[in-house]
Amino acid sequence: MGFLTRLIGRLPLAVQGPLWMTLAGCAFAGVWAMIRGASVEIHPFATVFWRNLMGTLVFLPFVLRHRQLFAETTRLGVHLRRATSGLIATYATFYAVAHAPLATVQAINFAAPLFTTVAAVLFLKERIRARRVAALAAGFAGVLYVLQPGAAPITPGILAAVLAAVSTAFSFIAIKQLVGTDDPRVVSAYTFLLMLPISAIVVPFFWTTPSLPTLAMLVGVGVFASFGQVATSRAFAVADATAVLPYDFLRFGVVIAIGWFAFGERVTAETLVGGAVIIGSSIYLAYREAVAARAVKPASQPPLT
């Protein structure tokens, strides 16, 4: 990871952010492919344990080298909320990936920023104007178009995908509260450290000893998920969210390709159209949030004398 960081760090800043976000999207798409592959033999709830175990091992050297960063945090309660919502989202996502079409799950997953905006208004008392309300309405219309309620069966896998998007939104809210106070690497590491004990308690009820090929996929889930989290943090560290967020949606195409070629899934027009509407709405909401943040920042500075 250090070599890759140095290599990308030599590139222009305008390239670094999109490249990190593209790599993160590919990593997360790879995680989904390995979850689906491992689900033939392993229950998805057991895969959550392996993901958290491998992620913890990946971050362990950093934790040991920078123990002071973890001791200095004053936001442990926020970290706990982020880990709780993140754990629910992980269980729901892994179940959905194992039991529903990948493209459909990904389209619903991209609705998380829509739910985040609603949660920010309700719990953080953020103001929302007409254009963002219109974007929200369009985004949720896209979700309904993907789900096709009444025309297509709403399976447990689809319901799990919706639960995952809602839970991810609460995780995003916690991250927003941690921005500016805690190191992004600490936030990512705490996610695995706090999730691991709970998933270790749950896993005996769903345990199956994996074969060597499945074990390799389970290790890959943890490693790729850890890389994806770090790459996402670095993307946001070197560029504005509006500059890099559109590149995350390349993941939609990668997931569609994996579902098509690896698992023989066909993509419906409803998923493509609804997914495009959801993606467009999410990008617009991120853009409006960035515009609002830039407008507030100068106003908060004291006048020159």
mmCIF file of C-alpha atoms in Angstrom:
data_model
loop_
_atom_site.group_PDB
_atom_site.id
_atom_site.type_symbol
_atom_site.label_atom_id
_atom_site.label_comp_id
_atom_site.label_asym_id
_atom_site.label_seq_id
_atom_site.Cartn_x
_atom_site.Cartn_y
_atom_site.Cartn_z
ATOM 1 C CA MET A 1 0.000 0.000 0.000
ATOM 2 C CA GLY A 2 2.860 2.346 0.809
ATOM 3 C CA PHE A 3 4.430 1.825 -2.619
ATOM 4 C CA LEU A 4 1.100 2.485 -4.354
ATOM 5 C CA THR A 5 0.557 5.620 -2.268
ATOM 6 C CA ARG A 6 3.977 6.976 -3.219
ATOM 7 C CA LEU A 7 3.417 6.081 -6.874
ATOM 8 C CA ILE A 8 0.032 7.808 -7.088
ATOM 9 C CA GLY A 9 1.381 10.712 -5.036
ATOM 10 C CA ARG A 10 3.699 11.607 -7.932
ATOM 11 C CA LEU A 11 0.730 12.232 -10.202
ATOM 12 C CA PRO A 12 -1.072 15.589 -10.517
ATOM 13 C CA LEU A 13 -3.661 16.205 -7.808
ATOM 14 C CA ALA A 14 -6.380 16.371 -10.450
ATOM 15 C CA VAL A 15 -5.596 12.732 -11.275
ATOM 16 C CA GLN A 16 -4.945 11.364 -7.791
ATOM 17 C CA GLY A 17 -8.489 11.717 -6.414
ATOM 18 C CA PRO A 18 -10.317 10.115 -9.362
ATOM 19 C CA LEU A 19 -7.710 7.331 -9.530
ATOM 20 C CA TRP A 20 -8.055 6.499 -5.834
ATOM 21 C CA MET A 21 -11.855 6.473 -6.137
ATOM 22 C CA THR A 22 -11.724 4.256 -9.219
ATOM 23 C CA LEU A 23 -9.435 1.801 -7.420
ATOM 24 C CA ALA A 24 -11.774 1.833 -4.411
ATOM 25 C CA GLY A 25 -14.777 1.064 -6.620
ATOM 26 C CA CYS A 26 -12.978 -1.845 -8.276
ATOM 27 C CA ALA A 27 -11.941 -3.160 -4.857
ATOM 28 C CA PHE A 28 -15.491 -3.057 -3.511
ATOM 29 C CA ALA A 29 -16.801 -4.722 -6.687
ATOM 30 C CA GLY A 30 -14.216 -7.455 -6.112
ATOM 31 C CA VAL A 31 -15.487 -7.843 -2.548
ATOM 32 C CA TRP A 32 -18.995 -8.452 -3.852
ATOM 33 C CA ALA A 33 -17.750 -11.028 -6.367
ATOM 34 C CA MET A 34 -15.954 -12.935 -3.607
ATOM 35 C CA ILE A 35 -18.963 -12.730 -1.278
ATOM 36 C CA ARG A 36 -21.162 -14.251 -3.981
ATOM 37 C CA GLY A 37 -18.557 -16.927 -4.734
ATOM 38 C CA ALA A 38 -18.076 -17.824 -1.059
ATOM 39 C CA SER A 39 -21.856 -17.910 -0.436
ATOM 40 C CA VAL A 40 -22.051 -21.221 -2.271
ATOM 41 C CA GLU A 41 -20.350 -22.767 0.753
ATOM 42 C CA ILE A 42 -20.451 -20.181 3.557
ATOM 43 C CA HIS A 43 -23.422 -18.330 5.050
ATOM 44 C CA PRO A 44 -23.093 -14.578 4.377
ATOM 45 C CA PHE A 45 -23.265 -13.831 8.113
ATOM 46 C CA ALA A 46 -20.161 -15.984 8.590
ATOM 47 C CA THR A 47 -18.494 -14.081 5.749
ATOM 48 C CA VAL A 48 -19.026 -10.879 7.757
ATOM 49 C CA PHE A 49 -16.845 -12.336 10.516
ATOM 50 C CA TRP A 50 -14.083 -13.216 8.074
ATOM 51 C CA ARG A 51 -14.269 -9.741 6.562
ATOM 52 C CA ASN A 52 -13.894 -8.100 9.970
ATOM 53 C CA LEU A 53 -11.130 -10.485 11.067
ATOM 54 C CA MET A 54 -9.069 -9.924 7.923
ATOM 55 C CA GLY A 55 -9.689 -6.186 8.026
ATOM 56 C CA THR A 56 -8.530 -6.035 11.642
ATOM 57 C CA LEU A 57 -5.343 -7.936 10.770
ATOM 58 C CA VAL A 58 -4.678 -5.559 7.869
ATOM 59 C CA PHE A 59 -5.004 -2.503 10.145
ATOM 60 C CA LEU A 60 -3.228 -4.083 13.143
ATOM 61 C CA PRO A 61 0.286 -2.801 12.236
ATOM 62 C CA PHE A 62 -1.100 0.730 11.938
ATOM 63 C CA VAL A 63 -2.928 0.403 15.265
ATOM 64 C CA LEU A 64 0.232 -0.789 17.029
ATOM 65 C CA ARG A 65 2.383 1.975 15.518
ATOM 66 C CA HIS A 66 -0.098 4.760 16.245
ATOM 67 C CA ARG A 67 -1.681 3.741 19.545
ATOM 68 C CA GLN A 68 -1.626 7.355 20.682
ATOM 69 C CA LEU A 69 -4.071 8.362 17.933
ATOM 70 C CA PHE A 70 -6.601 5.884 19.281
ATOM 71 C CA ALA A 71 -6.009 6.967 22.883
ATOM 72 C CA GLU A 72 -6.522 10.636 21.985
ATOM 73 C CA THR A 73 -9.944 10.303 20.375
ATOM 74 C CA THR A 74 -12.769 11.961 22.279
ATOM 75 C CA ARG A 75 -15.489 10.678 19.951
ATOM 76 C CA LEU A 76 -15.702 7.023 21.002
ATOM 77 C CA GLY A 77 -19.491 7.248 21.195
ATOM 78 C CA VAL A 78 -19.655 8.402 17.576
ATOM 79 C CA HIS A 79 -17.284 5.606 16.592
ATOM 80 C CA LEU A 80 -19.614 3.147 18.325
ATOM 81 C CA ARG A 81 -22.626 4.524 16.440
ATOM 82 C CA ARG A 82 -20.714 4.323 13.172
ATOM 83 C CA ALA A 83 -19.641 0.727 13.899
ATOM 84 C CA THR A 84 -23.177 -0.302 14.914
ATOM 85 C CA SER A 85 -24.825 1.084 11.798
ATOM 86 C CA GLY A 86 -21.925 -0.191 9.714
ATOM 87 C CA LEU A 87 -22.292 -3.709 11.118
ATOM 88 C CA ILE A 88 -26.015 -3.774 10.334
ATOM 89 C CA ALA A 89 -25.252 -2.485 6.835
ATOM 90 C CA THR A 90 -22.558 -5.134 6.364
ATOM 91 C CA TYR A 91 -24.809 -8.018 7.413
ATOM 92 C CA ALA A 92 -27.609 -6.725 5.192
ATOM 93 C CA THR A 93 -25.313 -6.077 2.225
ATOM 94 C CA PHE A 94 -23.630 -9.485 2.401
ATOM 95 C CA TYR A 95 -27.023 -11.202 2.608
ATOM 96 C CA ALA A 96 -28.342 -9.182 -0.322
ATOM 97 C CA VAL A 97 -25.269 -9.872 -2.462
ATOM 98 C CA ALA A 98 -25.668 -13.596 -1.812
ATOM 99 C CA HIS A 99 -29.422 -13.714 -2.535
ATOM 100 C CA ALA A 100 -30.292 -11.017 -5.099
ATOM 101 C CA PRO A 101 -29.034 -9.857 -8.516
ATOM 102 C CA LEU A 102 -25.802 -7.913 -8.069
ATOM 103 C CA ALA A 103 -26.803 -5.019 -10.351
ATOM 104 C CA THR A 104 -30.097 -4.529 -8.493
ATOM 105 C CA VAL A 105 -28.366 -4.584 -5.114
ATOM 106 C CA GLN A 106 -25.777 -2.085 -6.355
ATOM 107 C CA ALA A 107 -28.438 0.275 -7.714
ATOM 108 C CA ILE A 108 -30.232 0.247 -4.357
ATOM 109 C CA ASN A 109 -26.924 0.625 -2.529
ATOM 110 C CA PHE A 110 -26.255 3.862 -4.399
ATOM 111 C CA ALA A 111 -29.382 5.291 -2.767
ATOM 112 C CA ALA A 112 -27.497 5.562 0.552
ATOM 113 C CA PRO A 113 -26.640 9.265 -0.056
ATOM 114 C CA LEU A 114 -30.366 9.958 -0.500
ATOM 115 C CA PHE A 115 -31.139 8.425 2.886
ATOM 116 C CA THR A 116 -28.115 10.271 4.313
ATOM 117 C CA THR A 117 -29.560 13.622 3.237
ATOM 118 C CA VAL A 118 -32.889 12.802 4.877
ATOM 119 C CA ALA A 119 -31.134 11.659 8.070
ATOM 120 C CA ALA A 120 -28.996 14.838 8.129
ATOM 121 C CA VAL A 121 -32.138 16.960 7.976
ATOM 122 C CA LEU A 122 -33.884 14.962 10.703
ATOM 123 C CA PHE A 123 -30.998 14.392 13.126
ATOM 124 C CA LEU A 124 -28.376 17.047 12.328
ATOM 125 C CA LYS A 125 -30.984 19.760 11.620
ATOM 126 C CA GLU A 126 -29.374 20.596 8.289
ATOM 127 C CA ARG A 127 -31.377 22.914 6.046
ATOM 128 C CA ILE A 128 -32.575 21.641 2.705
ATOM 129 C CA ARG A 129 -33.806 23.766 -0.181
ATOM 130 C CA ALA A 130 -36.142 23.111 -3.081
ATOM 131 C CA ARG A 131 -33.510 21.864 -5.535
ATOM 132 C CA ARG A 132 -32.229 19.245 -3.108
ATOM 133 C CA VAL A 133 -35.803 18.193 -2.324
ATOM 134 C CA ALA A 134 -36.380 17.728 -6.070
ATOM 135 C CA ALA A 135 -33.191 15.664 -6.349
ATOM 136 C CA LEU A 136 -34.325 13.517 -3.416
ATOM 137 C CA ALA A 137 -37.729 12.969 -5.005
ATOM 138 C CA ALA A 138 -36.108 11.946 -8.287
ATOM 139 C CA GLY A 139 -33.705 9.616 -6.500
ATOM 140 C CA PHE A 140 -36.423 7.850 -4.544
ATOM 141 C CA ALA A 141 -38.477 7.575 -7.740
ATOM 142 C CA GLY A 142 -35.460 5.801 -9.209
ATOM 143 C CA VAL A 143 -35.417 3.415 -6.245
ATOM 144 C CA LEU A 144 -39.093 2.605 -6.747
ATOM 145 C CA TYR A 145 -38.469 2.061 -10.471
ATOM 146 C CA VAL A 146 -35.726 -0.437 -9.653
ATOM 147 C CA LEU A 147 -37.869 -2.216 -7.051
ATOM 148 C CA GLN A 148 -41.023 -2.294 -9.238
ATOM 149 C CA PRO A 149 -43.314 -2.830 -6.216
ATOM 150 C CA GLY A 150 -46.409 -4.764 -7.193
ATOM 151 C CA ALA A 151 -44.944 -5.802 -10.541
ATOM 152 C CA ALA A 152 -41.842 -7.665 -9.325
ATOM 153 C CA PRO A 153 -41.470 -9.821 -6.191
ATOM 154 C CA ILE A 154 -39.802 -8.099 -3.233
ATOM 155 C CA THR A 155 -37.538 -10.895 -2.019
ATOM 156 C CA PRO A 156 -35.651 -11.063 1.310
ATOM 157 C CA GLY A 157 -32.483 -10.234 -0.622
ATOM 158 C CA ILE A 158 -34.022 -7.040 -2.022
ATOM 159 C CA LEU A 159 -35.340 -6.038 1.414
ATOM 160 C CA ALA A 160 -31.850 -6.613 2.814
ATOM 161 C CA ALA A 161 -30.427 -4.282 0.143
ATOM 162 C CA VAL A 162 -32.847 -1.533 1.211
ATOM 163 C CA LEU A 163 -31.938 -2.070 4.879
ATOM 164 C CA ALA A 164 -28.259 -1.874 3.913
ATOM 165 C CA ALA A 165 -28.763 1.472 2.154
ATOM 166 C CA VAL A 166 -30.600 2.940 5.161
ATOM 167 C CA SER A 167 -28.003 1.656 7.632
ATOM 168 C CA THR A 168 -25.176 2.952 5.452
ATOM 169 C CA ALA A 169 -26.797 6.385 5.598
ATOM 170 C CA PHE A 170 -26.533 6.413 9.396
ATOM 171 C CA SER A 171 -22.915 5.312 9.065
ATOM 172 C CA PHE A 172 -22.303 8.261 6.727
ATOM 173 C CA ILE A 173 -23.862 10.601 9.285
ATOM 174 C CA ALA A 174 -21.441 9.362 11.942
ATOM 175 C CA ILE A 175 -18.524 9.834 9.542
ATOM 176 C CA LYS A 176 -19.642 13.422 8.899
ATOM 177 C CA GLN A 177 -19.501 14.025 12.646
ATOM 178 C CA LEU A 178 -15.993 12.555 12.845
ATOM 179 C CA VAL A 179 -14.557 14.575 9.954
ATOM 180 C CA GLY A 180 -12.071 17.141 11.171
ATOM 181 C CA THR A 181 -11.540 15.545 14.584
ATOM 182 C CA ASP A 182 -10.196 12.048 13.910
ATOM 183 C CA ASP A 183 -7.650 10.707 11.432
ATOM 184 C CA PRO A 184 -9.464 8.922 8.527
ATOM 185 C CA ARG A 185 -7.284 5.847 9.106
ATOM 186 C CA VAL A 186 -8.400 5.745 12.737
ATOM 187 C CA VAL A 187 -12.037 5.917 11.616
ATOM 188 C CA SER A 188 -11.503 2.993 9.210
ATOM 189 C CA ALA A 189 -9.565 0.934 11.768
ATOM 190 C CA TYR A 190 -12.137 1.492 14.514
ATOM 191 C CA THR A 191 -14.801 0.171 12.154
ATOM 192 C CA PHE A 192 -13.140 -3.251 12.041
ATOM 193 C CA LEU A 193 -11.978 -3.256 15.673
ATOM 194 C CA LEU A 194 -15.470 -2.561 17.006
ATOM 195 C CA MET A 195 -17.302 -4.828 14.572
ATOM 196 C CA LEU A 196 -15.097 -7.881 15.134
ATOM 197 C CA PRO A 197 -16.243 -8.841 18.680
ATOM 198 C CA ILE A 198 -19.954 -8.796 17.756
ATOM 199 C CA SER A 199 -19.436 -10.730 14.535
ATOM 200 C CA ALA A 200 -17.331 -13.250 16.499
ATOM 201 C CA ILE A 201 -20.289 -13.837 18.845
ATOM 202 C CA VAL A 202 -22.678 -14.313 15.903
ATOM 203 C CA VAL A 203 -20.510 -16.522 13.681
ATOM 204 C CA PRO A 204 -20.816 -19.834 15.659
ATOM 205 C CA PHE A 205 -24.534 -19.947 14.779
ATOM 206 C CA PHE A 206 -23.682 -19.899 11.038
ATOM 207 C CA TRP A 207 -20.268 -21.570 11.029
ATOM 208 C CA THR A 208 -19.081 -23.804 8.206
ATOM 209 C CA THR A 209 -15.409 -24.754 7.890
ATOM 210 C CA PRO A 210 -14.367 -23.344 4.508
ATOM 211 C CA SER A 211 -12.457 -25.245 1.859
ATOM 212 C CA LEU A 212 -9.130 -23.763 0.743
ATOM 213 C CA PRO A 213 -10.558 -22.016 -2.370
ATOM 214 C CA THR A 214 -13.358 -20.500 -0.282
ATOM 215 C CA LEU A 215 -10.894 -19.511 2.433
ATOM 216 C CA ALA A 216 -8.886 -17.635 -0.208
ATOM 217 C CA MET A 217 -12.044 -15.725 -1.183
ATOM 218 C CA LEU A 218 -12.813 -14.933 2.466
ATOM 219 C CA VAL A 219 -9.311 -13.559 2.976
ATOM 220 C CA GLY A 220 -9.777 -11.567 -0.218
ATOM 221 C CA VAL A 221 -13.019 -10.053 1.117
ATOM 222 C CA GLY A 222 -11.195 -8.614 4.126
ATOM 223 C CA VAL A 223 -8.135 -7.431 2.209
ATOM 224 C CA PHE A 224 -10.099 -5.839 -0.641
ATOM 225 C CA ALA A 225 -12.564 -4.206 1.775
ATOM 226 C CA SER A 226 -9.683 -2.704 3.771
ATOM 227 C CA PHE A 227 -8.013 -1.422 0.627
ATOM 228 C CA GLY A 228 -11.295 0.044 -0.590
ATOM 229 C CA GLN A 229 -11.812 1.943 2.661
ATOM 230 C CA VAL A 230 -8.287 3.371 2.632
ATOM 231 C CA ALA A 231 -8.505 4.279 -1.069
ATOM 232 C CA THR A 232 -11.808 6.077 -0.487
ATOM 233 C CA SER A 233 -10.326 8.037 2.423
ATOM 234 C CA ARG A 234 -7.344 9.067 0.307
ATOM 235 C CA ALA A 235 -9.603 10.118 -2.571
ATOM 236 C CA PHE A 236 -11.533 12.474 -0.298
ATOM 237 C CA ALA A 237 -8.286 13.683 1.306
ATOM 238 C CA VAL A 238 -6.804 14.966 -1.977
ATOM 239 C CA ALA A 239 -9.937 16.202 -3.782
ATOM 240 C CA ASP A 240 -13.440 17.557 -3.219
ATOM 241 C CA ALA A 241 -16.207 14.995 -2.979
ATOM 242 C CA THR A 242 -17.867 16.386 -6.109
ATOM 243 C CA ALA A 243 -14.639 15.824 -8.058
ATOM 244 C CA VAL A 244 -14.286 12.165 -7.134
ATOM 245 C CA LEU A 245 -17.802 10.901 -6.364
ATOM 246 C CA PRO A 246 -18.800 10.387 -10.033
ATOM 247 C CA TYR A 247 -15.896 7.956 -10.419
ATOM 248 C CA ASP A 248 -17.297 5.773 -7.649
ATOM 249 C CA PHE A 249 -20.257 5.039 -9.899
ATOM 250 C CA LEU A 250 -17.951 3.246 -12.327
ATOM 251 C CA ARG A 251 -18.439 0.476 -9.789
ATOM 252 C CA PHE A 252 -21.962 0.038 -11.155
ATOM 253 C CA GLY A 253 -20.548 -0.991 -14.523
ATOM 254 C CA VAL A 254 -17.970 -3.287 -12.936
ATOM 255 C CA VAL A 255 -20.619 -5.005 -10.810
ATOM 256 C CA ILE A 256 -22.898 -5.426 -13.842
ATOM 257 C CA ALA A 257 -20.008 -7.009 -15.754
ATOM 258 C CA ILE A 258 -19.201 -9.374 -12.861
ATOM 259 C CA GLY A 259 -22.826 -10.422 -12.523
ATOM 260 C CA TRP A 260 -23.135 -10.966 -16.272
ATOM 261 C CA PHE A 261 -19.912 -12.854 -16.988
ATOM 262 C CA ALA A 262 -19.227 -14.616 -13.693
ATOM 263 C CA PHE A 263 -22.749 -15.489 -12.529
ATOM 264 C CA GLY A 264 -24.862 -15.388 -15.679
ATOM 265 C CA GLU A 265 -27.124 -12.575 -14.455
ATOM 266 C CA ARG A 266 -29.018 -10.463 -16.955
ATOM 267 C CA VAL A 267 -29.626 -6.794 -16.240
ATOM 268 C CA THR A 268 -33.141 -5.421 -16.608
ATOM 269 C CA ALA A 269 -33.933 -2.068 -18.207
ATOM 270 C CA GLU A 270 -35.590 -1.021 -14.943
ATOM 271 C CA THR A 271 -32.321 -1.566 -13.049
ATOM 272 C CA LEU A 272 -30.296 0.408 -15.600
ATOM 273 C CA VAL A 273 -32.727 3.333 -15.860
ATOM 274 C CA GLY A 274 -33.527 3.471 -12.153
ATOM 275 C CA GLY A 275 -29.850 3.093 -11.260
ATOM 276 C CA ALA A 276 -28.931 5.980 -13.568
ATOM 277 C CA VAL A 277 -31.557 8.206 -11.915
ATOM 278 C CA ILE A 278 -30.312 7.261 -8.438
ATOM 279 C CA ILE A 279 -26.709 7.936 -9.426
ATOM 280 C CA GLY A 280 -27.558 11.292 -10.984
ATOM 281 C CA SER A 281 -29.520 12.369 -7.913
ATOM 282 C CA SER A 282 -26.717 11.323 -5.564
ATOM 283 C CA ILE A 283 -24.109 13.236 -7.576
ATOM 284 C CA TYR A 284 -26.300 16.340 -7.603
ATOM 285 C CA LEU A 285 -26.857 16.148 -3.842
ATOM 286 C CA ALA A 286 -23.095 15.862 -3.282
ATOM 287 C CA TYR A 287 -22.562 18.863 -5.548
ATOM 288 C CA ARG A 288 -25.132 20.994 -3.710
ATOM 289 C CA GLU A 289 -23.635 20.003 -0.346
ATOM 290 C CA ALA A 290 -20.176 21.053 -1.540
ATOM 291 C CA VAL A 291 -21.541 24.371 -2.832
ATOM 292 C CA ALA A 292 -23.240 25.013 0.517
ATOM 293 C CA ALA A 293 -20.034 24.158 2.405
ATOM 294 C CA ARG A 294 -17.984 26.585 0.285
ATOM 295 C CA ALA A 295 -20.579 29.310 0.846
ATOM 296 C CA VAL A 296 -20.522 28.865 4.615
ATOM 297 C CA LYS A 297 -16.739 28.687 4.999
ATOM 298 C CA PRO A 298 -15.914 32.294 3.983
ATOM 299 C CA ALA A 299 -18.847 33.619 5.995
ATOM 300 C CA SER A 300 -17.499 31.928 9.113
ATOM 301 C CA GLN A 301 -14.156 33.733 8.895
ATOM 302 C CA PRO A 302 -13.672 36.978 10.849
ATOM 303 C CA PRO A 303 -13.602 40.168 8.757
ATOM 304 C CA LEU A 304 -10.247 41.662 7.844
ATOM 305 C CA THR A 305 -9.295 44.791 9.771
#
